[in-house]
Coordinates of C-alpha atoms and ligand atoms in Angstrom, one line a residue:
M1 CA 85.1 96.9 110.2
T2 CA 83.1 96.1 107.0
D3 CA 79.5 97.0 106.4
A4 CA 78.3 93.4 106.2
P5 CA 74.6 93.2 107.4
G6 CA 75.5 90.9 110.3
L7 CA 78.1 93.3 111.5
V8 CA 75.7 96.3 111.4
A9 CA 73.1 94.3 113.3
A10 CA 75.7 93.3 115.9
T11 CA 77.0 96.8 116.3
T12 CA 73.4 98.0 116.9
L13 CA 72.7 95.1 119.2
L14 CA 75.8 95.7 121.3
E15 CA 75.4 99.5 121.7
A16 CA 74.0 99.2 125.1
P17 CA 76.8 98.7 127.7
L18 CA 77.1 95.5 129.6
V19 CA 76.4 96.0 133.3
K20 CA 78.9 95.4 136.1
D21 CA 76.5 93.9 138.6
R22 CA 76.7 90.5 140.3
D23 CA 73.0 89.8 139.6
A24 CA 73.4 90.5 135.9
G25 CA 76.1 87.8 135.7
S26 CA 79.6 87.9 134.4
M27 CA 80.5 90.0 131.4
Q28 CA 81.1 86.9 129.4
R29 CA 77.7 85.4 130.4
Q30 CA 75.9 88.7 129.4
L31 CA 77.7 88.9 126.1
H32 CA 77.0 85.2 125.4
D33 CA 73.3 85.6 126.2
R34 CA 72.9 88.7 124.0
L35 CA 74.6 87.1 121.0
K36 CA 72.8 83.9 121.4
R37 CA 69.4 85.7 121.5
A38 CA 70.3 87.7 118.5
I39 CA 71.2 84.6 116.5
L40 CA 68.0 82.7 117.6
D41 CA 65.7 85.6 116.8
G42 CA 67.3 86.2 113.4
S43 CA 68.7 89.7 114.1
L44 CA 72.1 88.2 113.4
A45 CA 71.4 86.5 110.1
P46 CA 72.8 83.1 109.2
G47 CA 76.1 83.5 107.4
S48 CA 76.8 87.0 108.7
R49 CA 80.1 87.8 110.3
L50 CA 80.5 88.8 114.0
P51 CA 82.6 91.9 114.8
G52 CA 86.3 91.3 115.3
S53 CA 87.2 90.6 118.9
R54 CA 89.3 93.7 119.3
A55 CA 86.7 96.1 117.9
L56 CA 83.9 94.6 120.0
A57 CA 86.0 94.6 123.1
E58 CA 86.7 98.3 122.5
A59 CA 83.0 99.1 121.7
L60 CA 81.9 97.5 124.9
S61 CA 84.8 98.5 127.1
I62 CA 85.5 94.9 128.1
S63 CA 88.6 92.9 127.8
R64 CA 89.4 91.2 124.5
N65 CA 89.8 87.9 126.3
T66 CA 86.2 88.1 127.3
V67 CA 85.1 88.4 123.7
T68 CA 87.4 85.6 122.5
A69 CA 86.2 83.3 125.2
T70 CA 82.6 84.1 124.4
Y71 CA 83.1 83.4 120.7
E72 CA 84.8 80.1 121.6
H73 CA 81.9 79.2 123.8
L74 CA 79.4 80.0 121.0
A75 CA 81.5 78.0 118.6
A76 CA 81.5 75.0 120.9
E77 CA 77.7 75.2 121.1
G78 CA 77.4 75.4 117.3
Y79 CA 76.0 79.0 117.0
V80 CA 79.0 80.3 115.2
Q81 CA 81.9 78.9 113.2
P82 CA 85.3 80.4 113.0
D83 CA 86.8 80.7 109.5
R84 CA 89.8 82.4 107.9
Q85 CA 88.0 85.8 107.8
G86 CA 86.7 85.7 111.3
T87 CA 83.6 84.2 113.0
R88 CA 80.4 83.5 111.1
V89 CA 76.8 82.8 112.3
T90 CA 75.9 79.2 111.6
E91 CA 73.1 78.4 109.1
L92 CA 70.4 77.3 111.6
S93 CA 67.2 76.0 110.1
S94 CA 64.8 78.4 111.7
P95 CA 64.6 80.7 114.7
A96 CA 64.1 78.4 117.7
L97 CA 62.3 80.8 120.0
P98 CA 58.6 80.1 120.3
A99 CA 56.2 82.8 119.2
R100 CA 54.6 84.5 122.2
S101 CA 51.0 83.7 122.8
D102 CA 48.8 84.1 125.8
R103 CA 46.2 81.8 124.5
P104 CA 46.1 78.2 125.7
S105 CA 47.0 75.8 122.9
R106 CA 44.4 73.7 121.2
P107 CA 45.1 70.7 118.9
A108 CA 45.7 72.1 115.5
R109 CA 45.4 70.6 112.0
P110 CA 48.8 70.6 110.3
A111 CA 49.4 74.0 108.6
R112 CA 49.2 74.2 104.9
A113 CA 52.5 74.6 103.2
G114 CA 53.9 78.1 103.7
K115 CA 51.4 79.0 106.4
P116 CA 52.6 78.9 110.0
A117 CA 50.4 76.9 112.4
A118 CA 48.3 79.2 114.7
T119 CA 48.7 76.8 117.6
P120 CA 51.3 74.2 118.3
P121 CA 50.8 71.1 116.2
T122 CA 49.5 68.3 118.4
A123 CA 48.0 65.0 117.2
Q124 CA 44.9 65.6 115.2
R125 CA 43.0 62.9 117.1
L126 CA 43.2 65.0 120.2
A127 CA 40.8 67.5 118.6
H128 CA 38.0 64.9 119.2
I129 CA 38.5 65.2 123.0
V130 CA 36.2 68.0 124.0
P131 CA 36.4 69.5 127.5
G132 CA 33.7 68.3 130.0
A133 CA 32.2 70.0 133.0
S134 CA 34.5 72.3 135.0
R135 CA 36.9 70.5 137.3
A136 CA 37.0 73.5 139.6
G137 CA 35.8 72.9 143.1
Q138 CA 36.4 69.2 143.6
E139 CA 34.9 69.6 147.1
A140 CA 31.7 71.3 145.9
A141 CA 28.5 69.7 147.0
L142 CA 26.9 66.8 145.1
R143 CA 29.9 66.3 142.7
P144 CA 29.6 62.8 141.3
G145 CA 32.4 60.3 141.8
V146 CA 33.9 61.7 145.0
P147 CA 33.9 59.4 148.0
A148 CA 33.3 60.6 151.6
L149 CA 36.8 62.0 152.1
S150 CA 36.3 63.2 155.7
H151 CA 35.3 59.6 156.7
F152 CA 38.5 58.1 155.4
P153 CA 40.4 56.2 158.2
M154 CA 43.5 58.4 158.1
A155 CA 45.1 56.8 161.2
A156 CA 44.8 53.3 160.0
W157 CA 46.2 54.3 156.6
R158 CA 49.1 56.1 158.2
R159 CA 49.9 52.8 160.1
S160 CA 49.9 50.9 156.8
L161 CA 52.2 53.5 155.3
D162 CA 54.5 53.4 158.3
R163 CA 54.7 49.6 158.1
A164 CA 55.5 49.9 154.4
M165 CA 58.2 52.5 155.1
R166 CA 59.7 50.4 157.9
S167 CA 60.4 47.6 155.5
A168 CA 61.9 50.1 153.0
S169 CA 65.5 49.6 152.0
P170 CA 67.9 51.0 149.4
A171 CA 66.6 48.1 147.2
T172 CA 63.0 49.3 147.4
L173 CA 64.0 52.8 146.2
G174 CA 64.8 51.3 142.8
Y175 CA 62.3 50.5 140.1
G176 CA 59.8 47.8 141.1
D177 CA 58.1 45.1 139.1
P178 CA 56.6 47.1 136.1
L179 CA 53.3 45.2 136.5
G180 CA 53.1 46.2 140.2
E181 CA 54.3 45.1 143.6
P182 CA 53.6 41.3 144.0
P183 CA 52.0 41.6 147.5
L184 CA 49.5 44.1 146.2
R185 CA 48.7 42.0 143.1
A186 CA 48.1 39.0 145.3
A187 CA 45.9 40.9 147.7
I188 CA 43.8 42.3 144.9
A189 CA 43.4 38.9 143.3
R190 CA 42.2 37.4 146.7
H191 CA 39.9 40.4 147.4
L192 CA 38.3 40.3 143.9
A193 CA 37.6 36.6 144.0
I194 CA 35.6 37.1 147.2
A195 CA 34.0 40.5 146.7
R196 CA 33.4 40.5 142.9
G197 CA 33.5 36.9 141.8
V198 CA 36.5 37.7 139.5
R199 CA 38.6 34.6 138.6
C200 CA 42.2 35.4 138.4
E201 CA 45.7 34.6 139.6
P202 CA 48.1 37.4 140.8
H203 CA 50.1 37.3 137.6
Q204 CA 47.1 38.5 135.6
V205 CA 46.8 41.6 137.8
V206 CA 48.5 44.8 136.5
I207 CA 48.7 47.8 138.8
A208 CA 47.9 51.1 137.0
E209 CA 47.6 54.8 137.9
G210 CA 43.8 54.5 138.4
A211 CA 41.1 53.1 136.2
Q212 CA 41.9 55.7 133.6
E213 CA 45.4 54.4 133.0
A214 CA 44.1 50.9 133.0
I215 CA 41.6 51.7 130.2
T216 CA 44.4 53.5 128.3
L217 CA 46.6 50.4 128.6
C218 CA 43.8 48.3 127.1
V219 CA 43.5 50.6 124.1
R220 CA 47.3 50.6 123.6
L221 CA 47.7 46.8 124.0
L222 CA 44.7 45.6 122.0
S223 CA 43.8 48.0 119.3
N224 CA 45.2 49.5 116.1
P225 CA 44.5 53.1 114.9
G226 CA 41.3 53.3 112.9
E227 CA 39.7 50.2 114.5
I228 CA 36.3 50.5 116.1
G229 CA 35.6 51.0 119.8
W230 CA 32.1 50.7 121.2
V231 CA 31.1 52.9 124.1
E232 CA 27.9 53.3 126.1
D233 CA 25.9 56.4 125.2
P234 CA 25.6 58.3 127.5
G235 CA 28.8 57.0 129.0
Y236 CA 32.1 57.7 130.8
R237 CA 34.0 60.5 129.2
G238 CA 37.4 59.1 130.3
A239 CA 36.9 55.9 128.2
K240 CA 36.1 57.9 125.1
A241 CA 39.2 60.1 125.7
A242 CA 41.4 57.0 125.9
M243 CA 39.9 55.6 122.7
H244 CA 40.3 58.9 120.8
A245 CA 43.9 59.2 122.0
G246 CA 44.4 55.7 120.5
D247 CA 42.9 56.9 117.2
L248 CA 40.0 54.5 117.4
R249 CA 36.7 55.1 115.6
I250 CA 34.2 55.4 118.4
V251 CA 30.7 54.0 117.9
P252 CA 28.2 55.0 120.6
L253 CA 25.6 52.4 121.5
R254 CA 22.3 53.2 123.2
L255 CA 21.1 51.9 126.6
D256 CA 17.7 50.7 127.8
A257 CA 16.4 49.3 131.1
E258 CA 18.6 46.2 130.6
G259 CA 21.8 48.2 129.9
L260 CA 23.8 48.3 126.7
C261 CA 21.7 47.5 123.6
V262 CA 23.6 45.6 120.9
S263 CA 21.9 44.3 117.8
E264 CA 23.1 41.8 115.2
R265 CA 23.3 44.7 112.8
D266 CA 25.8 46.5 115.0
W267 CA 28.1 43.4 114.8
Q268 CA 27.8 43.3 111.1
K269 CA 28.0 47.1 110.3
H270 CA 30.7 48.2 112.7
P271 CA 32.4 45.2 114.3
P272 CA 34.5 46.5 117.3
R273 CA 37.9 45.7 118.4
L274 CA 37.1 47.0 121.9
I275 CA 33.8 47.3 123.9
Y276 CA 33.9 49.6 126.9
T277 CA 31.1 48.9 129.4
T278 CA 30.2 49.6 133.1
P279 CA 27.9 46.5 133.4
S280 CA 27.3 46.4 137.2
H281 CA 26.4 50.1 137.5
Q282 CA 26.2 51.9 134.2
Y283 CA 27.9 55.3 134.3
P284 CA 26.0 57.6 134.5
A285 CA 22.5 56.1 134.0
G286 CA 22.9 53.5 136.8
T287 CA 21.4 50.5 135.0
V288 CA 22.6 46.9 135.4
L289 CA 23.5 44.9 132.3
S290 CA 21.2 41.9 132.4
I291 CA 22.6 38.4 132.6
A292 CA 21.2 37.5 129.2
R293 CA 22.9 40.5 127.6
R294 CA 26.2 39.8 129.5
L295 CA 26.3 36.3 128.2
A296 CA 25.4 37.3 124.6
L297 CA 28.0 40.1 124.6
I298 CA 30.7 37.6 125.8
A299 CA 29.7 35.0 123.2
Q300 CA 29.6 37.6 120.3
A301 CA 32.9 39.2 121.4
R302 CA 34.5 35.8 121.4
H303 CA 33.1 35.0 118.0
H304 CA 34.2 38.3 116.4
G305 CA 37.6 38.6 118.1
A306 CA 36.7 41.6 120.2
W307 CA 37.7 42.5 123.8
I308 CA 35.4 43.7 126.5
I309 CA 36.7 46.3 128.9
E310 CA 34.6 45.9 132.1
D311 CA 34.9 49.0 134.2
D312 CA 33.8 48.0 137.7
Y313 CA 34.5 51.4 139.2
D314 CA 32.1 51.5 142.2
S315 CA 30.3 48.2 142.5
E316 CA 31.7 47.5 146.0
F317 CA 28.9 49.7 147.2
R318 CA 25.6 47.9 146.5
H319 CA 22.7 49.3 148.5
N320 CA 19.8 47.0 147.5
G321 CA 19.6 43.3 146.9
E322 CA 22.3 40.9 146.2
P323 CA 25.7 42.0 145.0
I324 CA 26.0 41.7 141.2
G325 CA 29.1 39.7 140.3
A326 CA 31.5 40.8 137.7
M327 CA 31.2 39.8 134.0
Q328 CA 34.8 38.6 134.1
G329 CA 33.9 35.7 136.3
L330 CA 30.8 34.6 134.5
V331 CA 32.4 32.0 132.2
P332 CA 36.0 30.7 132.0
Q333 CA 38.3 32.5 129.6
A334 CA 35.9 35.3 128.9
P335 CA 37.4 37.9 126.6
V336 CA 37.1 40.5 129.3
L337 CA 39.7 42.9 130.7
Y338 CA 38.5 43.7 134.2
V339 CA 39.3 47.3 135.4
G340 CA 39.0 48.4 139.0
T341 CA 40.0 51.4 141.0
F342 CA 40.8 52.5 144.6
S343 CA 39.6 56.0 143.8
K344 CA 36.1 55.3 145.2
T345 CA 37.0 52.7 147.9
M346 CA 40.0 54.7 149.2
F347 CA 40.5 58.2 147.8
P348 CA 41.1 59.6 144.3
S349 CA 44.6 61.1 144.8
L350 CA 46.0 57.7 145.7
R351 CA 46.0 57.1 141.9
L352 CA 45.9 53.3 142.3
G353 CA 43.8 51.1 140.0
F354 CA 44.2 47.8 138.4
L355 CA 43.6 45.7 135.3
V356 CA 43.0 42.0 135.3
L357 CA 44.2 40.4 132.1
P358 CA 42.4 37.4 130.7
E359 CA 44.6 34.3 131.2
Q360 CA 44.9 33.8 127.4
L361 CA 46.4 37.3 127.1
A362 CA 48.6 37.7 130.1
A363 CA 51.7 36.0 128.6
A364 CA 51.4 37.8 125.3
V365 CA 51.3 41.3 126.7
R366 CA 53.8 40.8 129.5
A367 CA 56.9 41.8 127.5
P368 CA 55.4 45.0 126.0
L369 CA 54.0 45.9 129.4
E370 CA 57.5 45.5 130.9
E371 CA 58.9 47.9 128.4
M372 CA 56.1 50.4 128.7
L373 CA 55.8 50.6 132.5
R374 CA 58.3 51.3 135.2
G375 CA 57.0 50.1 138.5
G376 CA 56.9 53.2 140.8
H377 CA 55.0 54.3 144.0
R378 CA 56.2 51.1 145.5
H379 CA 55.7 52.1 149.1
E380 CA 52.1 53.2 148.5
Q381 CA 51.5 49.9 146.8
L382 CA 52.9 48.0 149.7
A383 CA 50.9 50.1 152.1
M384 CA 47.7 49.3 150.1
A385 CA 48.6 45.6 150.3
D386 CA 49.0 45.9 154.0
F387 CA 45.7 47.8 154.3
I388 CA 43.9 45.0 152.6
E389 CA 45.6 42.1 154.3
S390 CA 45.2 43.6 157.8
G391 CA 41.4 43.7 157.3
Q392 CA 41.3 47.5 157.4
F393 CA 40.1 47.7 153.8
S394 CA 37.0 45.4 154.4
R395 CA 36.2 47.3 157.6
H396 CA 36.4 50.6 155.8
L397 CA 34.2 49.3 152.9
G398 CA 31.6 48.1 155.4
R399 CA 31.4 51.5 157.1
M400 CA 31.2 53.3 153.8
R401 CA 28.5 51.0 152.4
R402 CA 26.3 51.9 155.4
L403 CA 27.1 55.6 155.0
Y404 CA 26.4 55.7 151.3
R405 CA 23.2 53.7 151.7
D406 CA 21.9 56.3 154.2
R407 CA 23.0 59.2 152.1
Q408 CA 21.4 57.7 149.0
Q409 CA 18.1 57.3 150.8
A410 CA 18.3 60.8 152.3
L411 CA 18.9 62.3 148.9
R412 CA 15.9 60.5 147.4
L413 CA 13.7 61.8 150.2
A414 CA 15.0 65.3 149.7
L415 CA 14.3 65.1 146.0
G416 CA 10.8 63.8 146.6
K417 CA 10.1 66.6 149.1
H418 CA 11.8 69.6 147.5
F419 CA 12.5 69.1 143.8
K420 CA 9.5 70.9 142.4
V421 CA 10.1 70.0 138.8
P422 CA 8.8 67.0 136.9
H423 CA 11.6 64.4 137.1
E424 CA 12.5 60.7 137.2
I425 CA 15.3 59.1 139.3
D426 CA 17.5 56.5 137.7
G427 CA 20.0 54.2 139.5
G428 CA 21.2 54.9 142.9
H429 CA 21.0 51.3 143.9
C430 CA 24.8 51.1 143.9
G431 CA 27.8 53.4 144.1
L432 CA 27.9 57.1 144.9
H433 CA 25.5 58.8 142.5
L434 CA 22.0 58.9 141.2
T435 CA 20.6 60.4 138.0
V436 CA 17.6 62.8 137.9
R437 CA 16.1 62.9 134.4
L438 CA 14.4 66.2 133.4
P439 CA 12.0 67.0 130.6
E440 CA 13.6 68.4 127.5
H441 CA 12.8 72.0 128.1
F442 CA 15.0 72.2 131.2
D443 CA 18.5 73.1 130.1
D444 CA 20.7 70.8 132.1
R445 CA 24.0 72.5 131.2
R446 CA 22.6 75.8 132.3
I447 CA 21.4 74.4 135.6
A448 CA 24.8 72.8 136.2
A449 CA 26.7 76.1 135.3
D450 CA 24.4 78.1 137.6
A451 CA 24.7 75.6 140.4
L452 CA 28.5 75.8 140.4
R453 CA 28.2 79.5 141.4
H454 CA 26.5 78.2 144.6
R455 CA 29.3 75.6 145.1
I456 CA 27.0 72.8 144.0
A457 CA 28.4 70.6 141.3
P458 CA 25.9 68.2 139.6
S459 CA 27.0 67.0 136.1
P460 CA 24.7 67.6 133.2
L461 CA 23.5 64.3 131.8
S462 CA 23.7 65.5 128.2
G463 CA 27.4 66.1 128.7
F464 CA 27.9 62.3 128.8
A465 CA 26.2 61.6 125.4
M466 CA 27.8 61.6 122.0
Q467 CA 24.5 61.6 120.2
P468 CA 22.2 63.1 122.8
T469 CA 18.5 62.3 122.6
P470 CA 15.7 64.3 124.4
S471 CA 15.9 61.7 127.3
D472 CA 19.6 62.4 127.9
N473 CA 18.7 65.5 129.9
G474 CA 19.1 65.8 133.6
L475 CA 21.5 66.0 136.5
V476 CA 23.9 63.4 137.8
L477 CA 24.1 63.9 141.6
G478 CA 26.9 62.5 143.7
Y479 CA 26.0 61.8 147.3
G480 CA 29.4 60.3 148.3
N481 CA 31.1 63.4 149.7
T482 CA 28.1 65.5 150.9
P483 CA 26.6 65.2 154.4
A484 CA 23.0 64.1 154.4
E485 CA 21.9 67.1 156.5
L486 CA 22.7 69.4 153.6
F487 CA 20.6 67.6 151.1
E488 CA 17.3 69.5 151.8
P489 CA 18.7 73.0 151.3
L490 CA 20.8 71.9 148.3
V491 CA 17.8 70.3 146.6
K492 CA 15.7 73.4 147.2
R493 CA 18.4 75.5 145.6
L494 CA 18.6 73.1 142.6
S495 CA 14.9 73.2 142.2
Q496 CA 14.9 77.0 142.0
L497 CA 17.8 76.9 139.5
A498 CA 16.0 74.2 137.4
R499 CA 12.8 76.3 137.2
A500 CA 14.8 79.3 136.2
A501 CA 16.5 77.3 133.4
A502 CA 13.2 76.1 131.8
S503 CA 12.4 77.4 128.4
Ligands
PLP601 C1 33.0 55.2 135.1 C2 34.3 55.6 135.8 N1 35.3 54.8 135.7 C3 36.5 55.0 136.4 C4 36.6 56.1 137.2 C5 37.8 56.3 138.1 O1 38.9 56.6 137.5 P1 40.3 56.7 138.2 O2 40.5 55.4 138.9 O3 41.3 56.9 137.1 O4 40.2 57.8 139.3 C6 35.6 57.0 137.3 C7 35.8 58.2 138.1 O5 35.0 59.1 138.3 C8 34.4 56.7 136.6 O6 33.3 57.5 136.8

């Protein structure tokens, strides 16, 4: 043996005997793992020579064949290379084992030359996505956005699933139409025309994994990095996350009693490529975008070559007055991408939503969509089509509309009676939540954090704003999944917590 550094390292490394134990694996496996680890962590330096097979076999009391077979295996994988003098460790660019860290990774800026990154390098744009309220306790009381899960007609849904599975065949186990199962797209187009005044043909409907994926698709299909996306402020965090991930420059726009406020100056100063809005029930403030503003927004978007993403997430549940039709159907060929979801009308884990493409766009994005999407969850999609076509969906919606109307009224009453803090109630005329605005000196984030300890999960209004003003302070209360008889004790508790969080 020579005293080459690699050889010394190998000898040290191999001092411990290999174990004869079935659980530890064969001698060859153990030797292979040890050598591989030593090469990857650098203790066997690139270019150093491995011990001769006879010497190593003797040192470890194993057969020479085992050592030769292990060297051959390592050579086949590229860790070592045989040459005339023996077997050398290959020059690998850097140790491939990750540094151990118990901390969760955060997006990091690229490390300066010579300095290793503290956290794994992810896209810089992800650093703009800040975590929102805790997702723990989805079933906690008053959590916004959750429908009445215990009222879901499980038996009827099971029948639709059964029917979809009965028509399953080897062919339906393969990839489906990337844009979604045709029967579901047709059922959605029919339903939207009646329920929401949306004008579309089935070929314009794209099935997505919830509204969130539909919004992400809009960003991917229609914008370039660095372009501008308008959002409502306060507004839906998921839309902002999708725009950040698409590297858009986000411009938050304020709201008033008529919804999103857009001035001529906004169009001149920061003309958008995308405009995200929840016109029929602003999330979270609850306002309705007036008809004058809808028409103006459509006209200006057309003029400036911008696209409007209309997120119609919970408008099926209108509690007062006439239903408010979708923006999409207001004028022919509106530059509007209509986004809908079954998360509120069915249940969130179904992960089914949809995008309605404007006619003038459908053909242009078909090919990219076919390459980007794969067409899965076919049987759930067919079951959903069956649920709609069999009338179960409308029946369920009717029942839920009555339930949510009652819960909304009961929550208003409970707030009036037991919320002993100055406040104003916004929205609640539609959907599953209402918003209670509080004076500035009540810390809405602290109230929400304290409430979570009592298994109550309101969202702090300030958490939805990019540029919070004093009026963006309050609590967003979801009444969808909380029985009305609990409202009085829950509101009493919130009232105590709010008073404790006043400065
Ligand atoms: C404004 C808004 N849009 C869409 C969604 C639904 O998203 P998804 O269909 O991805 O569950 C939510 C859910 O809370 C929402 O609040």
